[in-house]
mmCIF file of C-alpha atoms and ligand atoms in Angstrom:
data_model
loop_
_atom_site.group_PDB
_atom_site.id
_atom_site.type_symbol
_atom_site.label_atom_id
_atom_site.label_comp_id
_atom_site.label_asym_id
_atom_site.label_seq_id
_atom_site.Cartn_x
_atom_site.Cartn_y
_atom_site.Cartn_z
ATOM 1 C CA MET A 305 21.893 -6.552 -1.896
ATOM 2 C CA LYS A 306 23.503 -2.990 -1.848
ATOM 3 C CA LYS A 307 22.154 -0.139 0.479
ATOM 4 C CA GLU A 308 21.867 2.083 -2.467
ATOM 5 C CA GLN A 309 19.246 -0.261 -3.644
ATOM 6 C CA VAL A 310 17.336 0.161 -0.687
ATOM 7 C CA VAL A 311 17.335 3.911 -1.209
ATOM 8 C CA ASN A 312 16.406 3.911 -4.571
ATOM 9 C CA CYS A 313 13.078 2.115 -3.583
ATOM 10 C CA GLN A 314 12.061 4.750 -1.444
ATOM 11 C CA PHE A 315 8.682 6.256 -2.358
ATOM 12 C CA SER A 316 9.982 9.704 -2.650
ATOM 13 C CA VAL A 317 12.627 8.653 -4.923
ATOM 14 C CA TRP A 318 10.653 7.066 -7.646
ATOM 15 C CA TYR A 319 7.441 8.676 -7.312
ATOM 16 C CA PRO A 320 8.157 11.741 -9.347
ATOM 17 C CA THR A 321 9.602 9.694 -12.262
ATOM 18 C CA PHE A 322 6.354 7.364 -12.226
ATOM 19 C CA LYS A 323 3.824 9.626 -11.302
ATOM 20 C CA LYS A 324 1.638 9.256 -14.276
ATOM 21 C CA HIS A 325 1.571 5.180 -13.762
ATOM 22 C CA THR A 326 0.652 5.072 -10.236
ATOM 23 C CA ILE A 327 -2.258 6.061 -7.538
ATOM 24 C CA LYS A 328 -1.938 9.758 -6.791
ATOM 25 C CA SER A 329 -0.132 10.408 -3.545
ATOM 26 C CA LEU A 330 1.051 13.138 -1.384
ATOM 27 C CA ILE A 331 4.471 13.017 0.498
ATOM 28 C CA LEU A 332 4.727 15.026 3.922
ATOM 29 C CA PRO A 333 8.203 14.905 5.760
ATOM 30 C CA LEU A 334 7.888 13.507 9.296
ATOM 31 C CA PRO A 335 9.018 15.701 12.173
ATOM 32 C CA GLN A 336 11.750 14.347 14.507
ATOM 33 C CA ASN A 337 9.205 14.612 17.566
ATOM 34 C CA VAL A 338 6.561 12.323 15.461
ATOM 35 C CA ILE A 339 9.327 9.951 14.655
ATOM 36 C CA ASP A 340 10.143 9.671 18.460
ATOM 37 C CA TYR A 341 6.516 8.945 19.291
ATOM 38 C CA LEU A 342 6.290 6.243 16.751
ATOM 39 C CA LEU A 343 9.311 4.691 18.262
ATOM 40 C CA ASP A 344 8.405 5.048 21.714
ATOM 41 C CA ASP A 345 6.665 1.914 22.504
ATOM 42 C CA GLY A 346 5.300 2.873 26.131
ATOM 43 C CA THR A 347 1.583 2.774 26.328
ATOM 44 C CA LEU A 348 -0.325 2.712 23.176
ATOM 45 C CA VAL A 349 -2.191 6.289 23.563
ATOM 46 C CA VAL A 350 -3.212 7.337 20.188
ATOM 47 C CA SER A 351 -2.243 10.977 19.156
ATOM 48 C CA GLY A 352 -3.665 13.185 16.567
ATOM 49 C CA ARG A 353 -7.324 13.049 17.413
ATOM 50 C CA GLU A 354 -9.223 16.345 16.826
ATOM 51 C CA GLU A 355 -10.890 15.604 19.943
ATOM 52 C CA PRO A 356 -9.831 13.954 23.328
ATOM 53 C CA PRO A 357 -9.808 10.150 22.989
ATOM 54 C CA SER A 358 -13.171 9.724 25.500
ATOM 55 C CA HIS A 359 -15.291 11.839 23.352
ATOM 56 C CA SER A 360 -17.232 10.039 20.903
ATOM 57 C CA GLN A 361 -16.360 9.851 17.217
ATOM 58 C CA ASN A 362 -18.203 9.103 14.223
ATOM 59 C CA ASN A 363 -17.912 5.570 12.431
ATOM 60 C CA ASP A 364 -18.216 4.560 9.082
ATOM 61 C CA SER A 365 -21.952 4.502 8.971
ATOM 62 C CA GLY A 366 -22.078 8.049 10.416
ATOM 63 C CA GLU A 367 -23.228 6.692 13.844
ATOM 64 C CA GLU A 368 -21.557 7.810 17.161
ATOM 65 C CA GLU A 369 -19.212 5.575 18.840
ATOM 66 C CA GLU A 370 -17.526 5.415 22.046
ATOM 67 C CA ILE A 371 -13.929 4.947 22.215
ATOM 68 C CA GLN A 372 -13.780 1.834 24.511
ATOM 69 C CA TRP A 373 -10.194 1.273 25.184
ATOM 70 C CA SER A 374 -9.685 4.790 26.793
ATOM 71 C CA ASP A 375 -11.652 4.566 30.099
ATOM 72 C CA ASP A 376 -11.096 7.499 32.663
ATOM 73 C CA GLU A 377 -8.167 5.934 34.375
ATOM 74 C CA THR A 378 -5.949 5.526 31.296
ATOM 75 C CA THR A 379 -6.689 9.034 30.182
ATOM 76 C CA ALA A 380 -5.877 10.212 33.509
ATOM 77 C CA THR A 381 -2.679 8.677 33.768
ATOM 78 C CA ALA A 382 -1.325 8.578 30.083
ATOM 79 C CA THR A 383 -1.961 11.391 27.723
ATOM 80 C CA ALA A 384 -0.900 11.380 24.107
ATOM 81 C CA PRO A 385 1.576 14.015 22.684
ATOM 82 C CA GLU A 386 -0.101 16.321 20.256
ATOM 83 C CA PHE A 387 1.225 17.501 16.864
ATOM 84 C CA PRO A 388 -1.373 20.239 16.103
ATOM 85 C CA GLU A 389 0.887 21.609 13.049
ATOM 86 C CA PHE A 390 1.496 18.192 11.531
ATOM 87 C CA THR A 391 -2.072 17.140 12.421
ATOM 88 C CA SER A 392 -3.522 19.831 10.232
ATOM 89 C CA LYS A 393 -1.158 19.233 7.312
ATOM 90 C CA VAL A 394 -2.020 15.725 7.380
ATOM 91 C CA GLN A 395 -5.806 16.187 7.453
ATOM 92 C CA GLU A 396 -5.448 18.988 4.552
ATOM 93 C CA ALA A 397 -3.622 16.327 2.507
ATOM 94 C CA ILE A 398 -6.178 13.600 3.298
ATOM 95 C CA ASN A 399 -8.979 16.140 2.084
ATOM 96 C CA THR A 400 -7.029 16.648 -1.202
ATOM 97 C CA LEU A 401 -6.791 12.830 -1.386
ATOM 98 C CA ASP A 402 -10.857 12.670 -1.077
ATOM 99 C CA GLY A 403 -10.893 11.969 2.559
ATOM 100 C CA SER A 404 -9.432 8.325 2.494
ATOM 101 C CA VAL A 405 -5.929 7.200 2.249
ATOM 102 C CA PHE A 406 -3.649 4.139 2.338
ATOM 103 C CA PRO A 407 -0.579 5.395 4.602
ATOM 104 C CA LYS A 408 3.257 4.260 4.135
ATOM 105 C CA LEU A 409 6.514 5.021 5.291
ATOM 106 C CA ASN A 410 9.652 5.330 2.842
ATOM 107 C CA TRP A 411 8.962 2.001 2.167
ATOM 108 C CA SER A 412 6.392 -0.041 3.930
ATOM 109 C CA SER A 413 2.866 0.103 4.681
ATOM 110 C CA PRO A 414 1.715 -1.309 8.241
ATOM 111 C CA ARG A 415 -0.055 -4.336 6.355
ATOM 112 C CA ASP A 416 0.790 -6.630 9.522
ATOM 113 C CA ALA A 417 -1.390 -4.480 11.665
ATOM 114 C CA ASN A 418 -4.816 -4.107 9.792
ATOM 115 C CA TRP A 419 -6.321 -6.315 12.518
ATOM 116 C CA ILE A 420 -6.034 -3.594 15.159
ATOM 117 C CA ALA A 421 -7.987 -0.905 13.190
ATOM 118 C CA MET A 422 -11.887 -0.641 13.935
ATOM 119 C CA ASN A 423 -12.554 -1.277 10.037
ATOM 120 C CA SER A 424 -9.948 -3.987 9.977
ATOM 121 C CA SER A 425 -8.426 -2.223 6.998
ATOM 122 C CA LEU A 426 -5.519 0.157 6.163
ATOM 123 C CA GLN A 427 -7.978 2.744 5.273
ATOM 124 C CA CYS A 428 -7.269 5.864 7.070
ATOM 125 C CA GLN A 429 -9.458 9.050 7.528
ATOM 126 C CA SER A 430 -7.335 10.941 9.903
ATOM 127 C CA LEU A 431 -3.969 10.921 11.618
ATOM 128 C CA SER A 432 -5.156 9.372 14.711
ATOM 129 C CA ASP A 433 -6.097 6.056 12.180
ATOM 130 C CA ILE A 434 -2.548 6.074 10.940
ATOM 131 C CA PHE A 435 -0.657 6.454 14.287
ATOM 132 C CA LEU A 436 -2.665 3.458 15.665
ATOM 133 C CA LEU A 437 -1.656 1.529 12.482
ATOM 134 C CA PHE A 438 2.025 2.564 12.521
ATOM 135 C CA LYS A 439 2.474 2.069 16.140
ATOM 136 C CA SER A 440 1.138 -1.425 15.904
ATOM 137 C CA SER A 441 3.373 -2.473 12.964
ATOM 138 C CA ASP A 442 6.598 -4.273 12.881
ATOM 139 C CA PHE A 443 7.101 -3.427 9.154
ATOM 140 C CA ILE A 444 6.839 0.184 10.233
ATOM 141 C CA ALA A 445 9.377 -0.238 12.793
ATOM 142 C CA HIS A 446 11.422 -2.100 10.396
ATOM 143 C CA ASP A 447 11.705 1.085 8.279
ATOM 144 C CA LEU A 448 12.447 3.267 11.167
ATOM 145 C CA THR A 449 14.886 1.144 12.858
ATOM 146 C CA GLN A 450 16.793 -1.285 10.693
ATOM 147 C CA PRO A 451 16.183 -0.328 6.826
ATOM 148 C CA PHE A 452 19.629 -1.693 5.761
ATOM 149 C CA ILE A 453 19.383 -4.799 7.918
ATOM 150 C CA HIS A 454 19.563 -7.221 4.630
ATOM 151 C CA CYS A 455 22.538 -5.279 2.799
ATOM 152 C CA ASN A 456 26.053 -6.643 2.464
ATOM 153 C CA ASP A 457 27.813 -3.573 1.549
ATOM 154 C CA ASP A 458 30.034 -2.039 4.596
ATOM 155 C CA SER A 459 29.527 1.463 3.534
ATOM 156 C CA PRO A 460 28.004 3.750 6.239
ATOM 157 C CA ASP A 461 24.136 3.690 6.427
ATOM 158 C CA PRO A 462 23.019 6.517 4.218
ATOM 159 C CA LYS A 463 21.243 9.350 5.934
ATOM 160 C CA ILE A 464 17.189 8.682 5.670
ATOM 161 C CA ASN A 465 15.027 11.634 5.679
ATOM 162 C CA TYR A 466 11.649 10.083 7.090
ATOM 163 C CA GLU A 467 8.464 10.743 5.073
ATOM 164 C CA LEU A 468 4.887 9.838 5.621
ATOM 165 C CA VAL A 469 3.155 8.718 2.015
ATOM 166 C CA LEU A 470 -0.488 9.398 1.821
ATOM 167 C CA ARG A 471 -1.864 7.261 -1.193
ATOM 168 C CA LYS A 472 -5.563 8.049 -2.487
ATOM 169 C CA TRP A 473 -7.533 4.897 -1.239
ATOM 170 C CA CYS A 474 -8.525 2.729 -3.873
ATOM 171 C CA GLU A 475 -10.505 -0.507 -3.609
ATOM 172 C CA LEU A 476 -7.966 -2.957 -5.213
ATOM 173 C CA ILE A 477 -9.287 -6.425 -5.986
ATOM 174 C CA PRO A 478 -6.388 -8.932 -4.564
ATOM 175 C CA GLY A 479 -6.757 -11.191 -7.794
ATOM 176 C CA GLY A 480 -5.589 -8.546 -9.944
ATOM 177 C CA GLU A 481 -2.182 -7.879 -8.323
ATOM 178 C CA PHE A 482 1.153 -8.893 -9.397
ATOM 179 C CA ARG A 483 4.613 -8.908 -8.399
ATOM 180 C CA CYS A 484 7.444 -8.587 -11.108
ATOM 181 C CA PHE A 485 10.972 -9.185 -10.716
ATOM 182 C CA VAL A 486 13.633 -7.519 -13.120
ATOM 183 C CA LYS A 487 17.025 -8.636 -13.379
ATOM 184 C CA GLU A 488 19.760 -6.852 -15.377
ATOM 185 C CA ASN A 489 16.683 -4.758 -16.698
ATOM 186 C CA LYS A 490 15.011 -7.785 -18.076
ATOM 187 C CA LEU A 491 11.788 -8.943 -16.602
ATOM 188 C CA ILE A 492 12.367 -12.560 -15.527
ATOM 189 C CA GLY A 493 9.248 -13.637 -13.591
ATOM 190 C CA ILE A 494 5.759 -12.515 -12.757
ATOM 191 C CA SER A 495 4.075 -14.024 -9.576
ATOM 192 C CA GLN A 496 0.307 -13.509 -8.546
ATOM 193 C CA ARG A 497 0.567 -11.199 -5.152
ATOM 194 C CA ASP A 498 -2.246 -12.906 -3.206
ATOM 195 C CA TYR A 499 -0.829 -16.530 -3.665
ATOM 196 C CA THR A 500 -2.960 -17.978 -0.996
ATOM 197 C CA GLN A 501 -6.355 -18.003 -2.936
ATOM 198 C CA TYR A 502 -7.156 -19.337 -6.479
ATOM 199 C CA TYR A 503 -8.416 -16.974 -8.995
ATOM 200 C CA ASP A 504 -10.299 -18.509 -11.959
ATOM 201 C CA HIS A 505 -9.591 -15.397 -14.111
ATOM 202 C CA ILE A 506 -5.975 -15.651 -13.714
ATOM 203 C CA SER A 507 -5.658 -18.929 -15.218
ATOM 204 C CA LYS A 508 -8.240 -17.827 -18.002
ATOM 205 C CA GLN A 509 -6.387 -14.847 -18.951
ATOM 206 C CA GLU A 510 -2.985 -15.869 -18.396
ATOM 207 C CA ASP A 511 -1.568 -14.733 -21.884
ATOM 208 C CA ASP A 512 -3.422 -11.503 -21.846
ATOM 209 C CA THR A 513 -2.156 -10.637 -18.272
ATOM 210 C CA CYS A 514 1.455 -11.571 -19.148
ATOM 211 C CA ARG A 515 1.283 -9.508 -22.446
ATOM 212 C CA SER A 516 -0.316 -6.468 -20.876
ATOM 213 C CA ILE A 517 2.494 -6.561 -18.103
ATOM 214 C CA GLN A 518 5.173 -7.088 -20.233
ATOM 215 C CA ASP A 519 4.051 -4.195 -22.493
ATOM 216 C CA PHE A 520 3.624 -2.062 -19.486
ATOM 217 C CA PHE A 521 7.251 -3.001 -18.328
ATOM 218 C CA GLN A 522 8.963 -2.174 -21.659
ATOM 219 C CA GLU A 523 6.849 1.155 -22.221
ATOM 220 C CA ASN A 524 7.047 2.562 -18.905
ATOM 221 C CA ILE A 525 9.546 1.066 -16.547
ATOM 222 C CA GLN A 526 12.587 -0.664 -18.302
ATOM 223 C CA TYR A 527 15.782 1.781 -18.270
ATOM 224 C CA LYS A 528 13.727 4.323 -16.290
ATOM 225 C CA PHE A 529 14.481 3.109 -12.654
ATOM 226 C CA LEU A 530 17.617 3.981 -10.857
ATOM 227 C CA ASP A 531 18.853 0.056 -10.772
ATOM 228 C CA GLU A 532 19.092 -2.748 -13.021
ATOM 229 C CA ASP A 533 17.939 -5.312 -10.296
ATOM 230 C CA PHE A 534 14.575 -4.439 -8.750
ATOM 231 C CA VAL A 535 10.916 -5.692 -8.043
ATOM 232 C CA PHE A 536 7.913 -3.843 -9.062
ATOM 233 C CA ASP A 537 4.274 -4.275 -8.056
ATOM 234 C CA VAL A 538 1.406 -3.792 -10.503
ATOM 235 C CA TYR A 539 -2.365 -3.756 -10.563
ATOM 236 C CA ARG A 540 -4.469 -4.927 -13.641
ATOM 237 C CA ASP A 541 -7.565 -3.436 -13.552
ATOM 238 C CA SER A 542 -10.957 -4.935 -14.780
ATOM 239 C CA ARG A 543 -10.426 -3.141 -17.932
ATOM 240 C CA GLY A 544 -7.087 -4.637 -18.614
ATOM 241 C CA ARG A 545 -5.099 -1.317 -17.808
ATOM 242 C CA VAL A 546 -2.011 -2.141 -15.702
ATOM 243 C CA TRP A 547 -1.087 0.337 -12.832
ATOM 244 C CA LEU A 548 2.112 0.566 -10.869
ATOM 245 C CA ILE A 549 1.779 0.018 -7.219
ATOM 246 C CA ASP A 550 5.344 0.150 -5.897
ATOM 247 C CA PHE A 551 8.960 -0.818 -6.201
ATOM 248 C CA ASN A 552 11.083 -3.075 -3.830
ATOM 249 C CA PRO A 553 14.427 -4.035 -3.468
ATOM 250 C CA PHE A 554 15.713 -7.281 -5.455
ATOM 251 C CA GLY A 555 16.597 -9.432 -2.300
ATOM 252 C CA GLU A 556 15.447 -10.973 0.729
ATOM 253 C CA VAL A 557 13.893 -8.330 2.155
ATOM 254 C CA THR A 558 11.084 -8.584 -0.640
ATOM 255 C CA ASP A 559 8.709 -11.218 -0.342
ATOM 256 C CA SER A 560 9.518 -13.811 -3.419
ATOM 257 C CA LEU A 561 6.070 -15.104 -3.369
ATOM 258 C CA LEU A 562 5.702 -18.086 -5.712
ATOM 259 C CA PHE A 563 9.369 -18.314 -6.913
ATOM 260 C CA THR A 564 12.364 -18.752 -4.235
ATOM 261 C CA TRP A 565 15.025 -16.124 -4.153
ATOM 262 C CA GLU A 566 17.597 -18.836 -5.303
ATOM 263 C CA GLU A 567 15.604 -19.089 -8.579
ATOM 264 C CA LEU A 568 15.416 -15.688 -9.029
ATOM 265 C CA THR A 569 19.132 -14.715 -8.401
ATOM 266 C CA SER A 570 20.222 -17.983 -10.406
ATOM 267 C CA GLY A 571 17.856 -17.550 -13.284
ATOM 268 C CA THR A 572 18.087 -21.350 -13.879
ATOM 269 C CA ASN A 573 14.842 -22.821 -13.375
ATOM 270 C CA LEU A 574 13.009 -19.808 -14.937
ATOM 271 C CA ARG A 575 14.571 -20.019 -18.455
ATOM 272 C CA ASP A 576 12.353 -22.921 -19.912
ATOM 273 C CA GLU A 577 9.210 -21.292 -17.984
ATOM 274 C CA ASN A 578 7.781 -18.786 -20.614
ATOM 275 C CA CYS A 579 4.506 -17.252 -19.931
ATOM 276 C CA GLY A 580 1.652 -18.322 -22.143
ATOM 277 C CA GLY A 581 3.168 -21.753 -22.298
ATOM 278 C CA GLU A 582 3.144 -22.019 -26.129
ATOM 279 C CA THR A 583 5.310 -18.704 -26.664
ATOM 280 C CA THR A 584 8.599 -19.264 -27.906
ATOM 281 C CA GLU A 585 9.919 -16.032 -27.341
ATOM 282 C CA GLN A 586 13.082 -16.126 -25.627
ATOM 283 C CA ASP A 587 12.813 -13.094 -23.476
ATOM 284 C CA SER A 588 9.055 -13.811 -22.006
ATOM 285 C CA PRO A 589 9.083 -13.900 -18.237
ATOM 286 C CA ALA A 590 8.040 -17.090 -15.901
ATOM 287 C CA PHE A 591 4.487 -16.411 -14.975
ATOM 288 C CA ARG A 592 3.224 -18.210 -11.717
ATOM 289 C CA TYR A 593 -0.162 -18.435 -10.287
ATOM 290 C CA THR A 594 -1.992 -20.613 -7.983
ATOM 291 C CA THR A 595 -4.170 -23.111 -9.559
ATOM 292 C CA SER A 596 -7.220 -24.710 -8.473
ATOM 293 C CA ASP A 597 -5.914 -27.477 -6.543
ATOM 294 C CA VAL A 598 -4.705 -24.911 -3.647
ATOM 295 C CA THR A 599 -5.957 -26.018 -0.342
ATOM 296 C CA VAL A 600 -6.834 -23.826 2.702
ATOM 297 C CA GLN A 601 -3.678 -21.250 3.310
ATOM 298 C CA PRO A 602 -3.343 -19.106 6.105
ATOM 299 C CA SER A 603 -3.034 -15.277 5.434
ATOM 300 C CA PRO A 604 0.715 -14.339 5.687
ATOM 301 C CA CYS A 605 0.395 -11.742 8.177
ATOM 302 C CA LEU A 606 -1.484 -13.979 10.637
ATOM 303 C CA SER A 607 1.475 -14.659 12.951
ATOM 304 C CA TYR A 608 1.489 -10.713 13.683
ATOM 305 C CA ARG A 609 -1.936 -10.734 15.249
ATOM 306 C CA ILE A 610 -3.196 -11.161 18.596
ATOM 307 C CA PRO A 611 -6.132 -13.515 19.494
ATOM 308 C CA ARG A 612 -9.498 -12.092 18.213
ATOM 309 C CA ASP A 613 -10.821 -12.451 21.603
ATOM 310 C CA PHE A 614 -8.391 -9.802 23.005
ATOM 311 C CA VAL A 615 -9.509 -7.574 20.150
ATOM 312 C CA ASP A 616 -12.982 -7.967 20.881
ATOM 313 C CA LEU A 617 -12.781 -7.275 24.382
ATOM 314 C CA SER A 618 -10.658 -4.014 24.147
ATOM 315 C CA THR A 619 -12.885 -2.828 21.521
ATOM 316 C CA GLY A 620 -16.077 -3.957 23.078
ATOM 317 C CA GLU A 621 -17.330 -5.243 19.973
ATOM 318 C CA ASP A 622 -18.505 -8.561 21.421
ATOM 319 C CA THR A 623 -20.710 -7.552 24.573
ATOM 320 C CA TYR A 624 -21.492 -11.134 25.244
ATOM 321 C CA LYS A 625 -17.725 -12.064 25.552
ATOM 322 C CA LEU A 626 -17.149 -9.054 27.612
ATOM 323 C CA ILE A 627 -20.128 -10.091 29.912
ATOM 324 C CA ASP A 628 -18.441 -13.773 30.032
ATOM 325 C CA PHE A 629 -15.200 -12.437 30.712
ATOM 326 C CA LEU A 630 -16.353 -10.173 33.632
ATOM 327 C CA LYS A 631 -18.127 -13.260 35.051
ATOM 328 C CA LEU A 632 -15.226 -15.127 34.794
ATOM 329 C CA LYS A 633 -13.314 -12.635 36.749
ATOM 330 C CA LYS A 634 -15.978 -12.519 39.283
ATOM 331 C CA ASN A 635 -16.175 -16.104 39.787
ATOM 332 C CA GLN A 636 -12.457 -16.022 40.362
ATOM 333 C CA GLN A 637 -12.389 -13.315 42.914
ATOM 334 C CA ASP A 638 -15.047 -15.537 44.740
ATOM 335 C CA ASP A 639 -12.874 -18.550 44.819
ATOM 336 C CA GLU A 640 -10.193 -16.454 45.900
ATOM 337 C CA SER A 641 -11.863 -14.734 48.952
ATOM 338 C CA ASP A 642 -13.700 -18.360 49.694
ATOM 339 C CA GLU A 643 -10.123 -19.799 50.295
ATOM 340 C CA ASP A 644 -9.096 -16.873 52.607
ATOM 341 C CA MET A 645 -11.724 -17.651 54.920
HETATM 342 N N1 ATP B 1296 -3.758 3.114 -2.476
HETATM 343 C C1 ATP B 1296 -4.449 1.974 -2.158
HETATM 344 N N2 ATP B 1296 -5.616 2.105 -1.688
HETATM 345 C C2 ATP B 1296 -6.022 0.862 -1.165
HETATM 346 N N3 ATP B 1296 -5.072 -0.451 -0.999
HETATM 347 C C3 ATP B 1296 -3.748 -0.226 -1.517
HETATM 348 C C4 ATP B 1296 -3.279 1.009 -1.969
HETATM 349 N N4 ATP B 1296 -2.004 0.710 -2.134
HETATM 350 C C5 ATP B 1296 -1.841 -0.471 -1.736
HETATM 351 N N5 ATP B 1296 -2.932 -1.083 -1.394
HETATM 352 C C6 ATP B 1296 -2.935 -2.487 -0.971
HETATM 353 O O1 ATP B 1296 -2.091 -2.669 -0.200
HETATM 354 C C7 ATP B 1296 -1.135 -3.936 -0.374
HETATM 355 C C8 ATP B 1296 0.241 -3.574 0.003
HETATM 356 O O2 ATP B 1296 0.682 -2.165 -0.421
HETATM 357 P P1 ATP B 1296 2.284 -1.759 -0.829
HETATM 358 O O3 ATP B 1296 2.686 -2.779 -1.636
HETATM 359 O O4 ATP B 1296 2.176 -0.556 -1.276
HETATM 360 O O5 ATP B 1296 2.615 -2.087 0.649
HETATM 361 P P2 ATP B 1296 4.132 -2.716 1.022
HETATM 362 O O6 ATP B 1296 4.228 -2.166 2.668
HETATM 363 O O7 ATP B 1296 5.212 -1.802 0.450
HETATM 364 O O8 ATP B 1296 4.143 -4.229 0.714
HETATM 365 P P3 ATP B 1296 5.347 -5.179 0.537
HETATM 366 O O9 ATP B 1296 5.721 -5.334 1.890
HETATM 367 O O10 ATP B 1296 4.585 -6.507 -0.045
HETATM 368 O O11 ATP B 1296 6.077 -4.670 -0.609
HETATM 369 C C9 ATP B 1296 -0.931 -3.592 -1.769
HETATM 370 O O12 ATP B 1296 -0.808 -5.234 -2.340
HETATM 371 C C10 ATP B 1296 -2.700 -3.473 -2.098
HETATM 372 O O13 ATP B 1296 -3.628 -4.741 -1.925
HETATM 373 MG MG1 MG B 1297 6.586 -2.667 -1.252
#
């Protein structure tokens, strides 16, 4: 994979060309002090709040909720940096996008960090929601520190202008998402994106899905992207309309899902696998999806998480667990003081 391929997959590079076919989004340049804050892995103190962290905040249901992890002691010793100008630009952009956004950097979203958010989702309403996800995400750290790590050309690293991408929040049904692999401007493979689950409608609508993605590719994507090898993600909505979600580099850095990179680069196994099964079309891509005999599969991002108990304790969501934890601590202390005597 070449560095140029990675450069071409940045959101701000492809978005102007494909705007009509994708989710409405806004791009804001990231100021250097914000980048420094995101890279600083000291205490996780979330900046960007309109009120100080110990104040109450509205949750989804409109009820008041105390922020539990920031007690008086932590606020006294660690203060979050403030970025008033950037905060108001971000809030304005979020409002333009109807109040709820899906955040990304130049390439990645913090998909590995959704467990840390109050709502266990990547849906953000404010800059502090975004910072919490970004600071907890290895994928975001990858974008900031080593975007070219999988490249094999020796040219100096191109200069990157970091950007915050805000996409209007859309409830996407995972069974409607597909990843498409393009080699030498030919669509060679389509994979179900959420491959850990079996979706009845995918096997039932295999031909239609494959046809509509191929048409979408030919009409809107082919020869229009800056490279001839690339990966693009699509969403097929309940009415059968196809939308573009993202572009990714054609190489190891991108998850090959139900294919292997060996198959995709050599193309050998894929030649006889035409989508629709009976089709004799030479150029139709291989279409892979999870069949009904799938067994229980772990979520692909599971290894990035911490034990649920830690989350419950730190957010105060499970009071009984907290009481048990405090009792345990007290017993330990009592045991220790008994020993001292
Ligand atoms: N605007 C949106 N609103 C709600 N959910 C979204 C939105 N955009 C993307 N998603 C969800 O988030 C997932 C990841 O999005 P996206 O592909 O943009 O992130 P990524 O970091 O580039 O992922 P990857 O590393 O797999 O390329 C999508 O599969 C989709 O389920
Ligand atoms: Mg992507």
